[in-house]
Short mmCIF file of C-alpha atoms in Angstrom, two decimals:
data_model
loop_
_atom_site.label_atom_id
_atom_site.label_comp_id
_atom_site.label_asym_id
_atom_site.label_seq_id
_atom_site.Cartn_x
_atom_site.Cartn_y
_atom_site.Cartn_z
CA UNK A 1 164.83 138.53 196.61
CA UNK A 2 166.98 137.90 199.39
CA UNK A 3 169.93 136.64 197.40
CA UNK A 4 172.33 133.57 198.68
CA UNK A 5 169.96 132.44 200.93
CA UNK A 6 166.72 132.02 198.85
CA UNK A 7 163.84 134.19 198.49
CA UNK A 8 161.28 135.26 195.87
CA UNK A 9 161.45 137.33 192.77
CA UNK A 10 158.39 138.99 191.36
CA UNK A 11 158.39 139.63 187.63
CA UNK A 12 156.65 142.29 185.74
CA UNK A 13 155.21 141.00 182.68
CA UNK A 14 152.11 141.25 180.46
CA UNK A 15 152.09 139.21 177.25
CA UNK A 16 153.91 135.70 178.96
CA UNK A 17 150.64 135.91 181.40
CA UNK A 18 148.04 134.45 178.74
CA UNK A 19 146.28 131.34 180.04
CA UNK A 20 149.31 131.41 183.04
CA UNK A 21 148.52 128.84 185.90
CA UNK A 22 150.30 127.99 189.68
CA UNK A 23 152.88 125.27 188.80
CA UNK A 24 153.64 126.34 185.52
CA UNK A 25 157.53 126.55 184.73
CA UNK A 26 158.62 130.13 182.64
CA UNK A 27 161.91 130.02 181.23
CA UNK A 28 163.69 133.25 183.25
CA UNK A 29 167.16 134.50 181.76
CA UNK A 30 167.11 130.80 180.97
CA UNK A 31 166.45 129.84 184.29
CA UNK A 32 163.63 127.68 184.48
CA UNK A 33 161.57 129.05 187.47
CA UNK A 34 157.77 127.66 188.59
CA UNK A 35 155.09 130.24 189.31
CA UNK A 36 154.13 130.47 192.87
CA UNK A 37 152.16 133.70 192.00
CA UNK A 38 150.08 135.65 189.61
CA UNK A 39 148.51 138.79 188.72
CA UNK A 40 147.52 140.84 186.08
CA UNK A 41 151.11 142.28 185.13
CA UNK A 42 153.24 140.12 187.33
CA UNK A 43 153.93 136.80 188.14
CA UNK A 44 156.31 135.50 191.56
CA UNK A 45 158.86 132.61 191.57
CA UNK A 46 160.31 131.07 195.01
CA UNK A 47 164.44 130.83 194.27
CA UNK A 48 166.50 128.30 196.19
CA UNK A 49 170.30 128.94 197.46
CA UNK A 50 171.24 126.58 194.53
CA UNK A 51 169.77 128.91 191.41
CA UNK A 52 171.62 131.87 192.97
CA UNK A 53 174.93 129.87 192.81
CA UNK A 54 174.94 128.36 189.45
CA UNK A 55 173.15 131.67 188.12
CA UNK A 56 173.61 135.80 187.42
CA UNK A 57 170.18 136.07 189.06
CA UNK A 58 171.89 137.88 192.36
CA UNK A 59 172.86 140.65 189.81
CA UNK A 60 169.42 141.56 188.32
CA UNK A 61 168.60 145.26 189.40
CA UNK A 62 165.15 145.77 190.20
CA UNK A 63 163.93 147.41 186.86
CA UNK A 64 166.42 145.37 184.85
CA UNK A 65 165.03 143.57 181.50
CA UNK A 66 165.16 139.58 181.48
CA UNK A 67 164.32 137.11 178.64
CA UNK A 68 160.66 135.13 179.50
CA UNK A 69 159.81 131.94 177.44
CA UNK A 70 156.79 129.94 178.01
CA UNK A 71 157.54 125.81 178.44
CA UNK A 72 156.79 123.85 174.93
CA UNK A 73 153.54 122.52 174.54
CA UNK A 74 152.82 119.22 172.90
CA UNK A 75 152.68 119.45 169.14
CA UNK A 76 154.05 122.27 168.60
CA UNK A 77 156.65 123.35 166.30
CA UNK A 78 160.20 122.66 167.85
CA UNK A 79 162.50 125.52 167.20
CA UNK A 80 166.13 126.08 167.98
CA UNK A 81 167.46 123.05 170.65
CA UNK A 82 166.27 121.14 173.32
CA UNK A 83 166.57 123.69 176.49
CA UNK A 84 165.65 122.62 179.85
CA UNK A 85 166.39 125.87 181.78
CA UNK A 86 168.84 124.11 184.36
CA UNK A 87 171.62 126.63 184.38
CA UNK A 88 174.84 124.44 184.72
CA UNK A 89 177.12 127.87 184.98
CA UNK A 90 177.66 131.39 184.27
CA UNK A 91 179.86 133.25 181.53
CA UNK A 92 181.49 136.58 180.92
CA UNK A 93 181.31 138.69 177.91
CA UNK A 94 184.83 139.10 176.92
CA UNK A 95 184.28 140.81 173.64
CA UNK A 96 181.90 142.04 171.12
CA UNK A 97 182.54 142.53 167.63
CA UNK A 98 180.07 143.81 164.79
CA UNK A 99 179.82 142.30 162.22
CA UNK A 100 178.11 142.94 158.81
CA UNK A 101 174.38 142.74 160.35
CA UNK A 102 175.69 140.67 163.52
CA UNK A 103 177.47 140.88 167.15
CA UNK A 104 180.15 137.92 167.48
CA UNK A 105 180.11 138.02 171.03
CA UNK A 106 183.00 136.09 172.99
CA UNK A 107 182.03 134.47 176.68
CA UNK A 108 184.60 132.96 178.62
CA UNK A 109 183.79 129.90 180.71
CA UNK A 110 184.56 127.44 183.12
CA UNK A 111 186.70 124.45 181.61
CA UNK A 112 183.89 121.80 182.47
CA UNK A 113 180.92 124.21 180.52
CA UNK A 114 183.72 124.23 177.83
CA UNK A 115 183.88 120.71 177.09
CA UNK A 116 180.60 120.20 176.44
CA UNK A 117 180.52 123.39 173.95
CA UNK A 118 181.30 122.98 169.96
CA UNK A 119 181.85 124.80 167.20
CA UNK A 120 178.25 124.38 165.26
CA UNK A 121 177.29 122.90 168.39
CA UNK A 122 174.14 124.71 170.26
CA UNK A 123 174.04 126.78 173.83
CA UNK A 124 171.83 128.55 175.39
CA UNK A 125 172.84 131.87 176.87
CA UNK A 126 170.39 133.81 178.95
CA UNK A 127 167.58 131.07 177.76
CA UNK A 128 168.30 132.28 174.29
CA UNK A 129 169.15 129.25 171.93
CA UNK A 130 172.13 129.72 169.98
CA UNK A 131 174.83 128.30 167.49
CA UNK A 132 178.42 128.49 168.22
CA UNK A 133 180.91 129.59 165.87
CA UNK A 134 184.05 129.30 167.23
CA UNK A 135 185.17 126.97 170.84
CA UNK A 136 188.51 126.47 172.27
CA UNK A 137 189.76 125.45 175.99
CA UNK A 138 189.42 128.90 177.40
CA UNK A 139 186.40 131.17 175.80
CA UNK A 140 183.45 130.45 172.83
CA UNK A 141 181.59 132.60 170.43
CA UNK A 142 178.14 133.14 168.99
CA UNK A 143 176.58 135.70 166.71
CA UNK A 144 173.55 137.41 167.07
CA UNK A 145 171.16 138.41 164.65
CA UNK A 146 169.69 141.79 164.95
CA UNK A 147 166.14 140.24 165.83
CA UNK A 148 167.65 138.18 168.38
CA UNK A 149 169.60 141.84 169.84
CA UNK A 150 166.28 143.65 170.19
CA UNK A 151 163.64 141.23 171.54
CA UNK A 152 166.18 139.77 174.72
CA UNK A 153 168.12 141.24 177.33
CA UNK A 154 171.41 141.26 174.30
CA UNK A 155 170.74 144.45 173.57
CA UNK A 156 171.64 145.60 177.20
CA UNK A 157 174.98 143.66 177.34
CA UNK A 158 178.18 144.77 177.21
CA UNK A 159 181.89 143.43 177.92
CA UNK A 160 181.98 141.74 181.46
CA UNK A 161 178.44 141.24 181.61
CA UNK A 162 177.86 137.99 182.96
CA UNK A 163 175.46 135.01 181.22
CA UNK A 164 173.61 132.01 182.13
CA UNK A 165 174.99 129.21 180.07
CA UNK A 166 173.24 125.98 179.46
CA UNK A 167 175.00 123.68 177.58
CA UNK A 168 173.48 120.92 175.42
CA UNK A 169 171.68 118.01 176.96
CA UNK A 170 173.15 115.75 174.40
CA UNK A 171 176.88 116.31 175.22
CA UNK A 172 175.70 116.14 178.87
CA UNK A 173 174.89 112.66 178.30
CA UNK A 174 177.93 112.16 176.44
CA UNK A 175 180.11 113.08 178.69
CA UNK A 176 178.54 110.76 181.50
CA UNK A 177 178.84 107.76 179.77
CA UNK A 178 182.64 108.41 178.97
CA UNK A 179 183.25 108.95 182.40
CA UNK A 180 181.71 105.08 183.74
CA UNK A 181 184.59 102.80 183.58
CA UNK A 182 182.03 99.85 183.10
CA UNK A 183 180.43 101.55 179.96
CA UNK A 184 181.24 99.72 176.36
CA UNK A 185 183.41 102.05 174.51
CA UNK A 186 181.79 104.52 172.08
CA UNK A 187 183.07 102.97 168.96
CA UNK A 188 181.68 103.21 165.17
CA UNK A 189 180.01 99.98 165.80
CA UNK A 190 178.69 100.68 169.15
CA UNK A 191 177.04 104.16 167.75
CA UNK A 192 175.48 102.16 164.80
CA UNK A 193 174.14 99.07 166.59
CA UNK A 194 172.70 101.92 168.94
CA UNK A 195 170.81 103.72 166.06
CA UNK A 196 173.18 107.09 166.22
CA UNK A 197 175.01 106.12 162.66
#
């Protein structure tokens, strides 16, 4: 990688390879990046100026662990939420509390990622779908289950480590329409003649 500028990151990897091809998008510390390259234990991405400013991905080591996910085929079952792998900023670890079989973990964020995050709401951090438990103007939390801490990079993390946050699509949308001063307003009646109530 070359960092700011652009460059390309190659990615060792074994099991995320099956049935790989050129053009296919894997989700990359939730980053969703499109194979340029292949081989039997690796697999090369081409990273544009914009990814390394909206991203951590300047601050992976070589060696370091990263969370792969395959894109969703058709028909398949649909776990967790919708996650599209466009980063829209990055988060710091503030604190990490156990609890009972759990981390709370506690990210501050950027007031505009804030806005579009609620409590019982879903994020993704890292490309790892999650619930939030707690949201106010300045920081959020989620727990993590102990599967969750040993299969992804969470079980490298620690306070001030920074994390890709992707908020949800839906309060994306939300948010745009509220901002158009030609759109209707989003009353009860508006939401039910639209099918949402």
């Amino acid at each position: 990688m070359k960092g700011l500028n652009g460059g390309r990151i190659e990615i060792s990897c074994e099991k995320i390879l099956s049935d790989i091809k050129i053009g296919d998008s894997i989700n990359t510390n939730g980053i969703c990046l499109t194979v340029v390259e292949f081989g039997e234990n690796f697999f090369a991405a081409d990273v544009m100026p914009e990814t390394f400013r909206k991203t951590s991905l300047s601050e992976i080591k070589i060696g370091g662990k990263i969370n792969l996910e395959r894109a969703l085929k058709g028909g398949e079952r649909f776990g967790g939420h919708i996650v599209s792998g466009h980063i829209d900023g990055v988060g710091k670890i503030l604190q990490i509390t156990a609890e009972g079989n759990a981390l709370l973990i506690k990210i501050s964020a950027e007031k505009n990622l804030l806005r579009q995050i609620a409590a019982k709401g879903s994020v993704s951090l890292d490309g790892i779908s999650l619930t939030v438990v707690e949201a106010d103007f300045e920081s959020f939390s989620v727990s993590i289950i102990p599967h969750t801490r040993e299969v992804t990079n969470f079980k490298d993390k620690k306070i001030g480590s920074l994390v890709n946050i992707e908020t949800d699509i839906l309060a994306k949308y939300v948010e745009r329409l509220i901002k158009f001063k030609n759109s209707p307003p989003i009353t009860e009646d508006f939401l039910t003649e639209h099918g949402f109530l």
